[in-house]
Coordinates of C-alpha atoms in Angstrom, one line a residue:
Chain A
M1448 CA 29.2 9.3 7.2
D1449 CA 29.8 5.6 7.3
L1450 CA 28.6 5.4 10.9
V1451 CA 25.1 6.4 9.6
Y1452 CA 25.1 3.6 7.1
T1453 CA 26.2 1.0 9.7
L1454 CA 23.5 2.2 12.2
D1455 CA 21.0 2.0 9.3
L1456 CA 21.8 -1.6 8.8
I1457 CA 21.7 -2.4 12.5
G1458 CA 18.2 -0.7 12.5
T1459 CA 17.3 -2.9 9.5
V1460 CA 18.3 -6.1 11.4
A1461 CA 16.3 -4.9 14.5
F1462 CA 13.2 -4.2 12.4
A1463 CA 13.5 -7.5 10.6
I1464 CA 13.7 -9.3 13.9
S1465 CA 10.5 -7.5 15.1
G1466 CA 8.8 -8.5 11.8
T1467 CA 9.8 -12.1 12.1
L1468 CA 8.6 -12.3 15.7
S1469 CA 5.2 -10.9 14.6
A1470 CA 4.9 -13.5 11.9
M1471 CA 5.9 -16.3 14.3
E1472 CA 3.1 -15.2 16.6
K1473 CA 0.7 -15.8 13.7
R1474 CA 2.4 -19.1 12.8
F1475 CA 3.1 -17.9 9.2
D1476 CA 5.3 -20.3 7.2
L1477 CA 8.9 -19.4 6.5
F1478 CA 8.2 -17.4 3.4
G1479 CA 5.5 -15.4 5.2
A1480 CA 7.9 -14.7 8.1
L1481 CA 10.6 -13.5 5.6
F1482 CA 8.1 -11.4 3.8
I1483 CA 6.9 -9.7 7.0
A1484 CA 10.6 -9.2 8.1
A1485 CA 11.3 -7.4 4.8
V1486 CA 8.2 -5.3 4.9
T1487 CA 8.9 -4.2 8.5
A1488 CA 12.5 -3.4 7.8
V1489 CA 12.4 -1.6 4.4
G1490 CA 8.7 -0.8 4.1
G1491 CA 9.1 2.7 5.5
G1492 CA 12.0 3.7 3.3
T1493 CA 10.2 2.1 0.3
V1494 CA 7.1 4.2 0.7
R1495 CA 9.3 7.3 1.3
D1496 CA 11.2 6.7 -2.0
C1497 CA 8.0 6.1 -3.9
L1498 CA 6.4 9.3 -2.6
I1499 CA 9.5 11.3 -3.4
G1500 CA 10.1 9.6 -6.7
S1501 CA 13.5 8.3 -5.9
T1502 CA 13.4 5.0 -7.8
P1503 CA 14.5 2.3 -8.0
V1504 CA 14.0 2.4 -4.3
T1505 CA 17.1 2.3 -2.0
W1506 CA 17.2 -1.4 -0.9
M1507 CA 17.3 -2.6 -4.5
K1508 CA 20.6 -1.0 -5.3
T1509 CA 22.9 -2.7 -2.8
P1510 CA 22.8 -6.3 -1.4
Y1511 CA 23.2 -5.1 2.2
Y1512 CA 19.6 -4.4 3.0
L1513 CA 18.4 -7.8 1.8
L1514 CA 21.3 -9.3 3.7
A1515 CA 20.5 -7.4 6.9
I1516 CA 16.8 -8.6 6.6
F1517 CA 17.9 -12.2 6.1
I1518 CA 20.3 -12.1 9.1
G1519 CA 17.5 -10.7 11.3
F1520 CA 15.1 -13.3 10.0
L1521 CA 17.5 -16.2 10.4
L1522 CA 18.7 -15.2 13.9
T1523 CA 15.1 -15.1 15.0
I1524 CA 14.1 -18.4 13.5
L1525 CA 17.2 -20.2 14.8
F1526 CA 17.5 -18.7 18.2
K1527 CA 14.0 -17.6 19.1
R1528 CA 14.3 -18.3 22.8
R1529 CA 17.5 -16.3 23.1
V1530 CA 16.2 -13.5 20.9
L1531 CA 13.1 -13.2 23.1
R1532 CA 15.3 -13.0 26.2
L1533 CA 17.3 -10.2 24.7
K1534 CA 14.4 -7.8 25.0
K1535 CA 16.4 -4.9 26.3
T1536 CA 19.1 -5.2 23.5
L1537 CA 16.3 -5.5 20.9
F1538 CA 14.6 -2.4 22.3
L1539 CA 17.8 -0.5 22.1
F1540 CA 18.5 -1.5 18.5
D1541 CA 14.9 -0.7 17.6
T1542 CA 15.3 2.8 19.2
I1543 CA 18.6 3.3 17.3
G1544 CA 16.7 2.1 14.2
I1545 CA 13.8 4.7 14.4
A1546 CA 16.3 7.5 15.2
I1547 CA 18.5 6.7 12.3
F1548 CA 15.6 6.0 9.9
T1549 CA 14.1 9.4 10.8
V1550 CA 17.4 11.2 10.2
I1551 CA 17.9 9.5 6.9
G1552 CA 14.3 10.2 5.8
V1553 CA 14.5 13.9 6.6
G1554 CA 17.9 14.2 5.0
K1555 CA 16.6 12.6 1.8
G1556 CA 13.6 14.8 1.7
L1557 CA 15.7 18.0 2.0
E1558 CA 18.1 16.6 -0.5
Y1559 CA 15.2 16.3 -3.0
G1560 CA 14.3 19.9 -2.4
L1561 CA 11.1 19.2 -0.4
P1562 CA 9.9 21.9 2.0
S1563 CA 10.8 21.3 5.6
Y1564 CA 7.3 20.1 6.7
S1565 CA 7.3 17.4 4.0
A1566 CA 10.9 16.4 4.8
I1567 CA 9.8 15.9 8.4
M1568 CA 6.9 13.7 7.1
M1569 CA 9.4 11.7 5.1
G1570 CA 11.5 11.1 8.2
V1571 CA 8.4 9.9 10.2
S1572 CA 7.3 7.7 7.3
T1573 CA 10.7 6.1 7.1
A1574 CA 10.6 5.3 10.8
V1575 CA 7.0 4.2 11.3
V1576 CA 5.4 3.0 8.1
G1577 CA 7.3 -0.3 8.2
G1578 CA 5.8 -1.2 11.5
V1579 CA 2.3 -0.1 10.4
L1580 CA 2.6 -2.3 7.3
R1581 CA 3.8 -5.2 9.4
D1582 CA 0.7 -5.0 11.5
V1583 CA -1.6 -4.5 8.5
F1584 CA -0.2 -7.6 6.8
C1585 CA -0.6 -9.6 10.0
N1586 CA -4.2 -8.4 10.2
D1587 CA -3.6 -6.5 13.5
I1588 CA -4.4 -2.9 14.4
P1589 CA -1.1 -1.0 14.0
L1590 CA 0.6 -1.0 17.4
I1591 CA 1.9 2.5 16.9
F1592 CA -1.6 3.9 17.0
H1593 CA -2.1 3.1 20.7
R1594 CA 1.3 3.0 22.3
E1595 CA 4.1 5.0 23.9
I1596 CA 5.6 8.2 22.5
Y1597 CA 7.0 6.6 19.3
A1598 CA 6.1 8.8 16.4
T1599 CA 6.2 11.8 18.6
A1600 CA 9.9 11.2 19.1
C1601 CA 10.4 11.0 15.4
I1602 CA 8.5 14.2 14.7
T1603 CA 10.4 16.1 17.4
G1604 CA 13.7 14.8 15.9
G1605 CA 12.6 15.8 12.5
I1606 CA 11.8 19.4 13.6
F1607 CA 15.3 19.6 15.3
Y1608 CA 16.8 18.3 12.0
T1609 CA 15.2 20.9 9.8
L1610 CA 15.8 23.8 12.3
L1611 CA 19.5 22.9 12.5
H1612 CA 19.6 22.5 8.7
Y1613 CA 18.2 26.0 8.2
L1614 CA 20.7 27.4 10.7
N1615 CA 23.4 26.0 8.3
Y1616 CA 24.8 23.5 10.6
N1617 CA 26.8 20.7 9.1
E1618 CA 25.5 17.1 8.8
N1619 CA 28.2 16.0 11.2
V1620 CA 26.5 18.1 13.8
I1621 CA 22.9 17.6 12.8
I1622 CA 22.8 13.8 12.5
P1623 CA 24.2 12.9 16.0
I1624 CA 22.1 15.7 17.8
T1625 CA 18.9 14.7 16.0
S1626 CA 19.4 11.0 16.6
L1627 CA 20.2 11.6 20.3
V1628 CA 17.0 13.7 20.7
I1629 CA 14.9 10.9 19.3
V1630 CA 16.6 8.2 21.4
I1631 CA 16.3 10.3 24.6
I1632 CA 12.6 11.1 24.1
R1633 CA 11.9 7.4 23.4
L1634 CA 13.9 6.1 26.4
L1635 CA 12.3 8.7 28.7
S1636 CA 8.8 7.9 27.4
V1637 CA 9.2 4.2 28.1
R1638 CA 11.0 4.8 31.4
F1639 CA 8.2 7.0 32.7
N1640 CA 5.4 5.3 30.8
W1641 CA 4.4 8.4 28.9
S1642 CA 1.8 8.1 26.2
L1643 CA -0.3 10.3 24.0
P1644 CA -3.9 10.8 25.1
K1645 CA -6.3 8.4 23.5
S1646 CA -8.9 9.9 21.1
D1647 CA -12.4 8.8 22.0
L1648 CA -15.9 9.4 20.6
K1649 CA -17.6 9.2 24.0
G1650 CA -17.2 11.4 27.0
Chain B
M1339 CA -9.5 27.6 -11.6
D1340 CA -9.1 28.8 -8.0
L1341 CA -12.5 27.5 -7.1
V1342 CA -11.4 23.9 -7.8
Y1343 CA -8.4 24.4 -5.5
T1344 CA -10.7 25.7 -2.7
L1345 CA -13.1 22.9 -3.1
D1346 CA -10.2 20.4 -3.1
L1347 CA -9.1 21.7 0.3
I1348 CA -12.7 21.6 1.6
G1349 CA -12.9 18.0 0.5
T1350 CA -9.5 17.4 2.2
V1351 CA -10.9 18.8 5.5
A1352 CA -14.0 16.7 5.1
F1353 CA -12.0 13.5 4.5
A1354 CA -9.7 14.3 7.4
I1355 CA -12.7 14.6 9.7
S1356 CA -14.0 11.2 8.5
G1357 CA -10.6 9.7 9.1
T1358 CA -10.3 11.2 12.6
L1359 CA -13.8 9.9 13.5
S1360 CA -12.8 6.4 12.4
A1361 CA -9.7 6.5 14.5
M1362 CA -11.6 7.8 17.5
E1363 CA -14.1 4.9 17.2
K1364 CA -11.0 2.6 17.6
R1365 CA -9.6 4.7 20.5
F1366 CA -6.3 5.3 18.7
D1367 CA -4.0 7.8 20.3
L1368 CA -3.6 11.3 18.9
F1369 CA -0.8 10.4 16.5
G1370 CA -2.8 7.4 15.3
A1371 CA -5.8 9.7 14.7
L1372 CA -3.7 12.2 12.8
F1373 CA -2.1 9.4 10.7
I1374 CA -5.6 8.1 9.7
A1375 CA -6.8 11.6 9.0
A1376 CA -3.9 12.1 6.6
V1377 CA -4.3 8.7 4.9
T1378 CA -8.0 9.3 4.4
A1379 CA -7.5 12.8 3.0
V1380 CA -4.5 12.4 0.7
G1381 CA -4.2 8.6 0.3
G1382 CA -6.2 8.6 -2.9
G1383 CA -4.2 11.4 -4.6
T1384 CA -0.9 9.9 -3.3
V1385 CA -1.6 6.5 -4.9
R1386 CA -2.7 8.2 -8.1
D1387 CA 0.5 10.3 -8.3
C1388 CA 2.7 7.2 -7.6
L1389 CA 0.9 5.2 -10.3
I1390 CA 1.2 8.0 -12.8
G1391 CA 4.8 8.8 -11.8
S1392 CA 4.0 12.4 -10.8
T1393 CA 6.5 12.7 -7.9
P1394 CA 7.1 14.2 -5.4
V1395 CA 3.3 13.7 -4.8
T1396 CA 1.0 16.7 -4.7
W1397 CA 0.5 17.2 -1.0
M1398 CA 4.3 17.5 -0.4
K1399 CA 4.7 20.6 -2.5
T1400 CA 2.5 23.1 -0.7
P1401 CA 1.6 23.4 3.0
Y1402 CA -2.1 23.7 2.4
Y1403 CA -3.0 20.0 2.3
L1404 CA -1.2 19.2 5.6
L1405 CA -2.8 22.3 7.0
A1406 CA -6.3 21.2 5.8
I1407 CA -5.7 17.7 7.4
F1408 CA -4.6 19.3 10.6
I1409 CA -7.7 21.6 10.7
G1410 CA -10.0 18.6 10.1
F1411 CA -8.2 16.6 12.8
L1412 CA -8.2 19.4 15.3
L1413 CA -11.9 20.3 14.8
T1414 CA -12.9 16.7 15.3
I1415 CA -10.8 16.2 18.4
L1416 CA -11.9 19.5 20.0
F1417 CA -15.5 19.6 19.0
K1418 CA -16.4 16.0 18.6
R1419 CA -20.0 16.3 19.8
R1420 CA -20.7 19.3 17.5
V1421 CA -19.0 17.6 14.6
L1422 CA -21.1 14.5 15.0
R1423 CA -24.2 16.6 15.1
L1424 CA -23.3 18.2 11.8
K1425 CA -23.9 15.0 9.9
K1426 CA -25.7 16.6 7.0
T1427 CA -23.0 19.3 6.5
L1428 CA -20.3 16.7 6.7
F1429 CA -22.1 14.5 4.1
L1430 CA -22.4 17.5 1.8
F1431 CA -18.7 18.3 2.2
D1432 CA -17.8 14.7 1.7
T1433 CA -19.9 14.6 -1.5
I1434 CA -18.2 17.8 -2.8
G1435 CA -14.9 16.1 -1.9
I1436 CA -15.4 13.0 -4.0
A1437 CA -16.7 15.0 -6.9
I1438 CA -13.8 17.4 -6.9
F1439 CA -11.3 14.6 -6.2
T1440 CA -12.6 12.6 -9.2
V1441 CA -12.5 15.7 -11.5
I1442 CA -8.9 16.4 -10.4
G1443 CA -7.8 12.8 -10.9
V1444 CA -9.3 12.5 -14.3
G1445 CA -7.8 15.8 -15.3
K1446 CA -4.3 14.8 -14.1
G1447 CA -4.5 11.5 -15.9
L1448 CA -5.4 13.2 -19.2
E1449 CA -2.7 15.8 -18.6
Y1450 CA -0.1 13.0 -18.3
G1451 CA -1.3 11.6 -21.6
L1452 CA -3.1 8.5 -20.3
P1453 CA -5.8 6.9 -22.4
S1454 CA -9.3 7.9 -21.3
Y1455 CA -10.1 4.6 -19.5
S1456 CA -7.0 4.9 -17.3
A1457 CA -7.7 8.6 -16.7
I1458 CA -11.1 7.6 -15.4
M1459 CA -9.5 5.0 -13.1
M1460 CA -7.2 7.8 -11.8
G1461 CA -10.3 9.8 -11.0
V1462 CA -11.9 7.0 -9.1
S1463 CA -8.7 6.2 -7.3
T1464 CA -8.3 9.8 -6.1
A1465 CA -11.8 9.7 -4.8
V1466 CA -12.1 6.3 -3.2
V1467 CA -8.6 4.9 -2.3
G1468 CA -8.2 7.2 0.7
G1469 CA -11.4 5.8 2.3
V1470 CA -10.3 2.2 1.5
L1471 CA -6.9 2.8 3.1
R1472 CA -8.6 4.4 6.2
D1473 CA -10.6 1.2 6.7
V1474 CA -7.6 -1.1 6.0
F1475 CA -5.5 0.7 8.6
C1476 CA -8.4 0.6 11.1
N1477 CA -8.6 -3.2 10.4
D1478 CA -12.1 -2.9 9.0
I1479 CA -13.6 -4.2 5.7
P1480 CA -13.6 -1.2 3.4
L1481 CA -17.0 0.5 3.8
I1482 CA -17.1 1.4 0.1
F1483 CA -17.3 -2.3 -0.9
H1484 CA -20.8 -2.7 0.6
R1485 CA -22.5 0.6 0.5
E1486 CA -24.5 3.1 -1.5
I1487 CA -23.7 4.2 -5.1
Y1488 CA -20.4 5.9 -4.2
A1489 CA -17.8 4.7 -6.7
T1490 CA -20.4 4.4 -9.4
A1491 CA -21.0 8.1 -9.1
C1492 CA -17.3 8.7 -9.6
I1493 CA -17.1 6.4 -12.6
T1494 CA -20.1 8.0 -14.2
G1495 CA -18.6 11.4 -13.6
G1496 CA -15.2 10.3 -15.0
I1497 CA -17.0 9.0 -18.2
F1498 CA -18.7 12.4 -18.6
Y1499 CA -15.4 14.2 -18.1
T1500 CA -13.5 12.3 -20.8
L1501 CA -16.5 12.5 -23.2
L1502 CA -16.7 16.3 -22.9
H1503 CA -12.9 16.4 -23.1
Y1504 CA -12.8 14.6 -26.4
L1505 CA -15.6 16.9 -27.7
N1506 CA -13.1 19.7 -27.1
Y1507 CA -15.1 21.4 -24.3
N1508 CA -13.2 23.8 -22.1
E1509 CA -12.3 22.9 -18.5
N1510 CA -14.6 25.7 -17.3
V1511 CA -17.4 23.8 -18.8
I1512 CA -16.2 20.2 -18.0
I1513 CA -15.4 20.7 -14.4
P1514 CA -18.7 22.1 -13.1
I1515 CA -20.8 19.7 -15.2
T1516 CA -18.8 16.6 -14.2
S1517 CA -18.8 17.6 -10.5
L1518 CA -22.5 18.2 -10.6
V1519 CA -23.2 14.8 -12.2
I1520 CA -21.3 13.1 -9.4
V1521 CA -23.0 15.2 -6.6
I1522 CA -26.5 14.6 -8.1
I1523 CA -26.0 10.8 -8.5
R1524 CA -24.7 10.5 -4.9
L1525 CA -27.5 12.6 -3.5
L1526 CA -30.1 10.7 -5.4
S1527 CA -28.6 7.4 -4.4
V1528 CA -28.7 8.3 -0.7
R1529 CA -32.2 9.9 -0.9
F1530 CA -33.7 6.8 -2.6
N1531 CA -31.4 4.3 -0.9
W1532 CA -30.0 3.0 -4.1
S1533 CA -27.2 0.5 -3.9
L1534 CA -25.4 -1.9 -6.1
P1535 CA -26.4 -5.6 -6.0
K1536 CA -24.4 -7.7 -3.6
S1537 CA -22.2 -10.3 -5.1
D1538 CA -22.7 -13.7 -3.5
L1539 CA -21.3 -17.2 -3.8
K1540 CA -24.6 -18.9 -2.9
G1541 CA -28.0 -18.8 -4.6
Chain C
M941 CA 7.3 -13.0 -27.7
D942 CA 3.6 -12.7 -28.3
L943 CA 3.0 -15.9 -26.5
V944 CA 4.3 -14.3 -23.2
Y945 CA 1.8 -11.5 -23.7
T946 CA -1.1 -13.9 -24.3
L947 CA -0.2 -16.0 -21.2
D948 CA 0.2 -12.8 -19.2
L949 CA -3.4 -11.9 -20.1
I950 CA -4.7 -15.4 -19.3
G951 CA -2.9 -15.1 -15.9
T952 CA -4.6 -11.7 -15.4
V953 CA -8.0 -13.3 -16.1
A954 CA -7.3 -16.1 -13.7
F955 CA -6.2 -13.7 -10.9
A956 CA -9.2 -11.5 -11.5
I957 CA -11.5 -14.6 -11.1
S958 CA -9.7 -15.5 -7.8
G959 CA -10.2 -11.9 -6.6
T960 CA -13.9 -11.8 -7.6
L961 CA -14.5 -15.1 -5.8
S962 CA -12.8 -13.7 -2.6
A963 CA -15.0 -10.6 -2.8
M964 CA -18.2 -12.8 -3.3
E965 CA -17.3 -14.8 -0.2
K966 CA -17.4 -11.5 1.7
R967 CA -20.6 -10.4 -0.1
F968 CA -19.1 -7.2 -1.4
D969 CA -21.2 -5.2 -3.8
L970 CA -20.4 -5.3 -7.5
F971 CA -17.9 -2.4 -7.3
G972 CA -16.2 -3.9 -4.4
A973 CA -15.8 -7.2 -6.3
L974 CA -14.5 -5.4 -9.4
F975 CA -12.0 -3.5 -7.2
I976 CA -10.7 -6.7 -5.6
A977 CA -10.5 -8.4 -9.0
A978 CA -8.3 -5.5 -10.3
V979 CA -6.1 -5.4 -7.2
T980 CA -5.5 -9.2 -7.3
A981 CA -4.8 -9.2 -11.0
V982 CA -2.6 -6.1 -11.5
G983 CA -1.6 -5.3 -7.9
G984 CA 1.7 -7.2 -8.1
G985 CA 2.8 -5.6 -11.3
T986 CA 1.7 -2.2 -10.1
V987 CA 3.8 -2.4 -6.9
R988 CA 6.8 -3.7 -9.0
D989 CA 6.5 -0.8 -11.4
C990 CA 6.3 1.8 -8.6
L991 CA 9.3 0.3 -6.8
I992 CA 11.4 0.3 -10.1
G993 CA 10.1 3.7 -11.2
S994 CA 8.5 2.5 -14.4
T995 CA 5.6 4.8 -14.6
P996 CA 2.8 5.2 -15.6
V997 CA 2.4 1.6 -14.6
T998 CA 2.0 -1.1 -17.2
W999 CA -1.8 -1.7 -17.1
M1000 CA -2.5 2.0 -17.8
K1001 CA -0.9 2.0 -21.2
T1002 CA -3.1 -0.6 -23.0
P1003 CA -6.8 -1.5 -22.6
Y1004 CA -6.0 -5.2 -22.5
Y1005 CA -5.4 -5.6 -18.8
L1006 CA -8.5 -3.7 -17.7
L1007 CA -10.4 -5.8 -20.3
A1008 CA -8.9 -9.0 -19.0
I1009 CA -9.9 -8.0 -15.4
F1010 CA -13.4 -7.2 -16.6
I1011 CA -13.8 -10.5 -18.4
G1012 CA -12.6 -12.5 -15.3
F1013 CA -15.0 -10.5 -13.1
L1014 CA -18.0 -10.9 -15.4
L1015 CA -17.4 -14.6 -16.0
T1016 CA -17.4 -15.2 -12.2
I1017 CA -20.4 -13.0 -11.5
L1018 CA -22.5 -14.6 -14.3
F1019 CA -21.4 -18.2 -14.1
K1020 CA -20.3 -18.6 -10.5
R1021 CA -21.5 -22.2 -10.2
R1022 CA -19.7 -23.3 -13.4
V1023 CA -16.6 -21.3 -12.4
L1024 CA -16.5 -23.0 -9.0
R1025 CA -16.8 -26.4 -10.7
L1026 CA -13.8 -25.6 -12.9
K1027 CA -11.4 -25.8 -10.0
K1028 CA -8.7 -27.7 -11.9
T1029 CA -8.8 -25.4 -14.9
L1030 CA -8.6 -22.4 -12.6
F1031 CA -5.7 -23.9 -10.7
L1032 CA -3.9 -24.5 -14.0
F1033 CA -4.5 -20.9 -15.2
D1034 CA -3.4 -19.5 -11.8
T1035 CA -0.2 -21.6 -12.0
I1036 CA 0.5 -20.3 -15.5
G1037 CA -0.2 -16.9 -14.1
I1038 CA 2.3 -17.0 -11.3
A1039 CA 4.9 -18.5 -13.7
I1040 CA 4.5 -15.9 -16.4
F1041 CA 4.2 -13.0 -13.8
T1042 CA 7.5 -14.1 -12.2
V1043 CA 9.2 -14.3 -15.6
I1044 CA 7.9 -10.9 -16.7
G1045 CA 8.9 -9.3 -13.3
V1046 CA 12.5 -10.7 -13.3
G1047 CA 12.9 -9.6 -17.0
K1048 CA 11.7 -6.1 -16.3
G1049 CA 14.0 -5.8 -13.3
L1050 CA 17.0 -6.8 -15.3
E1051 CA 16.0 -4.6 -18.2
Y1052 CA 16.0 -1.6 -15.7
G1053 CA 19.6 -2.6 -14.7
L1054 CA 18.7 -3.9 -11.3
P1055 CA 21.2 -6.4 -9.7
S1056 CA 20.0 -10.0 -10.0
Y1057 CA 18.8 -10.4 -6.3
S1058 CA 16.5 -7.4 -6.8
A1059 CA 15.3 -8.6 -10.2
I1060 CA 14.3 -11.9 -8.5
M1061 CA 12.5 -9.9 -5.8
M1062 CA 10.6 -8.0 -8.6
G1063 CA 9.6 -11.4 -10.1
V1064 CA 8.3 -12.6 -6.8
S1065 CA 6.5 -9.3 -6.1
T1066 CA 4.8 -9.4 -9.5
A1067 CA 3.5 -13.0 -8.8
V1068 CA 2.5 -12.8 -5.1
V1069 CA 1.7 -9.2 -4.1
G1070 CA -1.6 -9.1 -5.9
G1071 CA -2.9 -12.0 -3.8
V1072 CA -1.5 -10.5 -0.6
L1073 CA -3.3 -7.2 -1.3
R1074 CA -6.5 -9.1 -2.2
D1075 CA -6.4 -10.7 1.3
V1076 CA -5.5 -7.5 3.1
F1077 CA -8.4 -5.6 1.4
C1078 CA -10.7 -8.5 2.3
N1079 CA -9.5 -8.2 5.9
D1080 CA -8.0 -11.8 5.8
I1081 CA -4.6 -13.0 6.8
P1082 CA -2.7 -13.4 3.4
L1083 CA -3.3 -17.0 2.3
I1084 CA 0.2 -17.2 0.9
F1085 CA 1.8 -16.9 4.3
H1086 CA 0.5 -20.3 5.4
R1087 CA 0.1 -22.4 2.3
E1088 CA 1.8 -24.7 -0.1
I1089 CA 5.1 -24.0 -1.9
Y1090 CA 3.9 -20.9 -3.8
A1091 CA 6.4 -18.2 -3.4
T1092 CA 9.2 -20.7 -3.2
A1093 CA 8.4 -21.8 -6.8
C1094 CA 8.6 -18.2 -7.9
I1095 CA 11.9 -17.6 -6.1
T1096 CA 13.4 -20.8 -7.6
G1097 CA 12.2 -19.7 -11.0
G1098 CA 13.7 -16.3 -10.5
I1099 CA 17.1 -17.8 -9.6
F1100 CA 16.9 -19.9 -12.8
Y1101 CA 16.1 -16.9 -14.9
T1102 CA 19.0 -14.8 -13.7
L1103 CA 21.5 -17.7 -13.9
L1104 CA 20.5 -18.4 -17.5
H1105 CA 20.6 -14.7 -18.2
Y1106 CA 24.2 -14.3 -16.9
L1107 CA 25.1 -17.4 -19.0
N1108 CA 24.0 -15.3 -22.0
Y1109 CA 21.1 -17.5 -23.0
N1110 CA 18.4 -15.9 -25.2
E1111 CA 15.0 -15.0 -23.8
N1112 CA 13.5 -17.6 -26.1
V1113 CA 15.3 -20.2 -24.1
I1114 CA 15.1 -18.5 -20.7
I1115 CA 11.4 -17.7 -20.6
P1116 CA 10.0 -21.2 -21.4
I1117 CA 12.5 -23.0 -19.1
T1118 CA 12.0 -20.7 -16.2
S1119 CA 8.2 -20.8 -16.5
L1120 CA 8.3 -24.6 -16.7
V1121 CA 10.4 -24.8 -13.5
I1122 CA 7.8 -22.7 -11.7
V1123 CA 4.9 -24.7 -13.0
I1124 CA 6.5 -28.0 -12.2
I1125 CA 7.5 -27.1 -8.6
R1126 CA 4.0 -25.8 -7.9
L1127 CA 2.3 -28.8 -9.5
L1128 CA 4.6 -31.2 -7.5
S1129 CA 4.1 -29.3 -4.3
V1130 CA 0.3 -29.5 -4.6
R1131 CA 0.3 -33.2 -5.8
F1132 CA 2.5 -34.3 -2.8
N1133 CA 1.2 -31.7 -0.4
W1134 CA 4.5 -30.1 0.2
S1135 CA 4.6 -27.0 2.4
L1136 CA 7.2 -24.8 4.1
P1137 CA 7.7 -25.4 7.8
K1138 CA 5.6 -23.1 10.0
S1139 CA 7.4 -20.5 12.1
D1140 CA 6.3 -20.6 15.7
L1141 CA 7.2 -18.8 18.9
K1142 CA 6.6 -21.9 21.1
G1143 CA 8.4 -25.2 21.2

């Protein structure tokens, strides 16, 4: 499905923008900002590919991922004010990004013969590890560990994916449904301010 | 040896508990706590498998590791007070964990034809990298870099393992002896408050 | 080329010294210092090998890398005052290190059939990721993200390498020229205090 690939690249640009913004907050130099953009955008898929053993990792084989990263980086550096004002668009792209990253990750896990629970893990890794690495390299506590229903949306989507897969549905059915599930959960969670309970040692 | 596998899973539960406790100290949400539990428990083995090229990595192939992580996580979330009171039991399980993780890592390294010094490194990585990653993701300085004789016990155990291996001893001899060496060094080091000298730029 | 291999090991010693010094600043214990020395020295090549799928990773197959790390570590621990006074020599070795690490990384990428842009990325990763990981494990913001023209020198060198490669030049020509380009850019950037513009959200 070519649409998946296009959405994947849109997600990559969105993640690269989020990485560049994090780096700018820390006043990294241009190389640092580009590095963080890349880690945010393709870090999740890279870790997934290394864990599965699908090497060389995906982004190395075509120029489009590096290009998408560079576009996200450049847009943010050149038009930072306008980018910051586009918060809603960015949020939408980011949400499309985590949905499509999850779907691609689960699909790749199943394709490599992994059991469903591990395929779901691969979907979640693809979607969330880039953001975790962004925060680690910026010396912050990963945002995703204390924030709205982000990973939960990916896990739920992953469960849907594998269920539909074992019910023998076609990818053309599975991918849009699963993506939609993730997008809807995320949108609802932000709209109604849902979040997971905090863990706590006291009380 | 089925005993090794059982001990491996007990170690995994113990490491998952330690990860969950770290996340709770930082007040991560439930997903964050589960993520840290997983990284602590299987991070070392995952890095080992990626460096060796044994992919898909071990925990993906059976449900037992994810199950062990989830049990450790759930126990800690549900019974935090009781878990915190069980310090001695946890310490014992943790010590069994690093012993068995080291033994498994060295064994896997040798099985993949690595020279003995690299097999020892794989044993140490299996035992200590999970805890290092836990601290990095929690934005702390890794505990293991300024603490009792922890890695030293693993290195010594790894040396014993490879020596006995080249003397053609059987795994049924090597594994218990090596594990015992690690457990004893760790227990003694904590009992008598041994630690490695600090490195320092001054003085 | 045996000279490349020798320079690679000199670079490894220089990187191990830089890692040990970072660990000493944080007053890590001896194991912590050795761990950071190793991560700094072979972290870049390790990540490169995992991304390419060239496993077991390079340093595992010969004793020389571990030996070079241990020498760098030991020299720094034993002669810290003298090591600190040798700033210029260290800087020179470090510069040789990043040049030769870049060259080796690009070469390995091309050898594995990667497209040139990814081979260049592999060169840069080999040279800079070790230092990034050193800083992450020491809980610092990576130095390389706000510092003189360091990665830029590697990227420029990588571009030279792939250009000469596609012009069918021999490695005996490519390697010295590329290394020299990197060394010269780095020396000039430090001499004239060049640096990349900072990224910034304000202004």
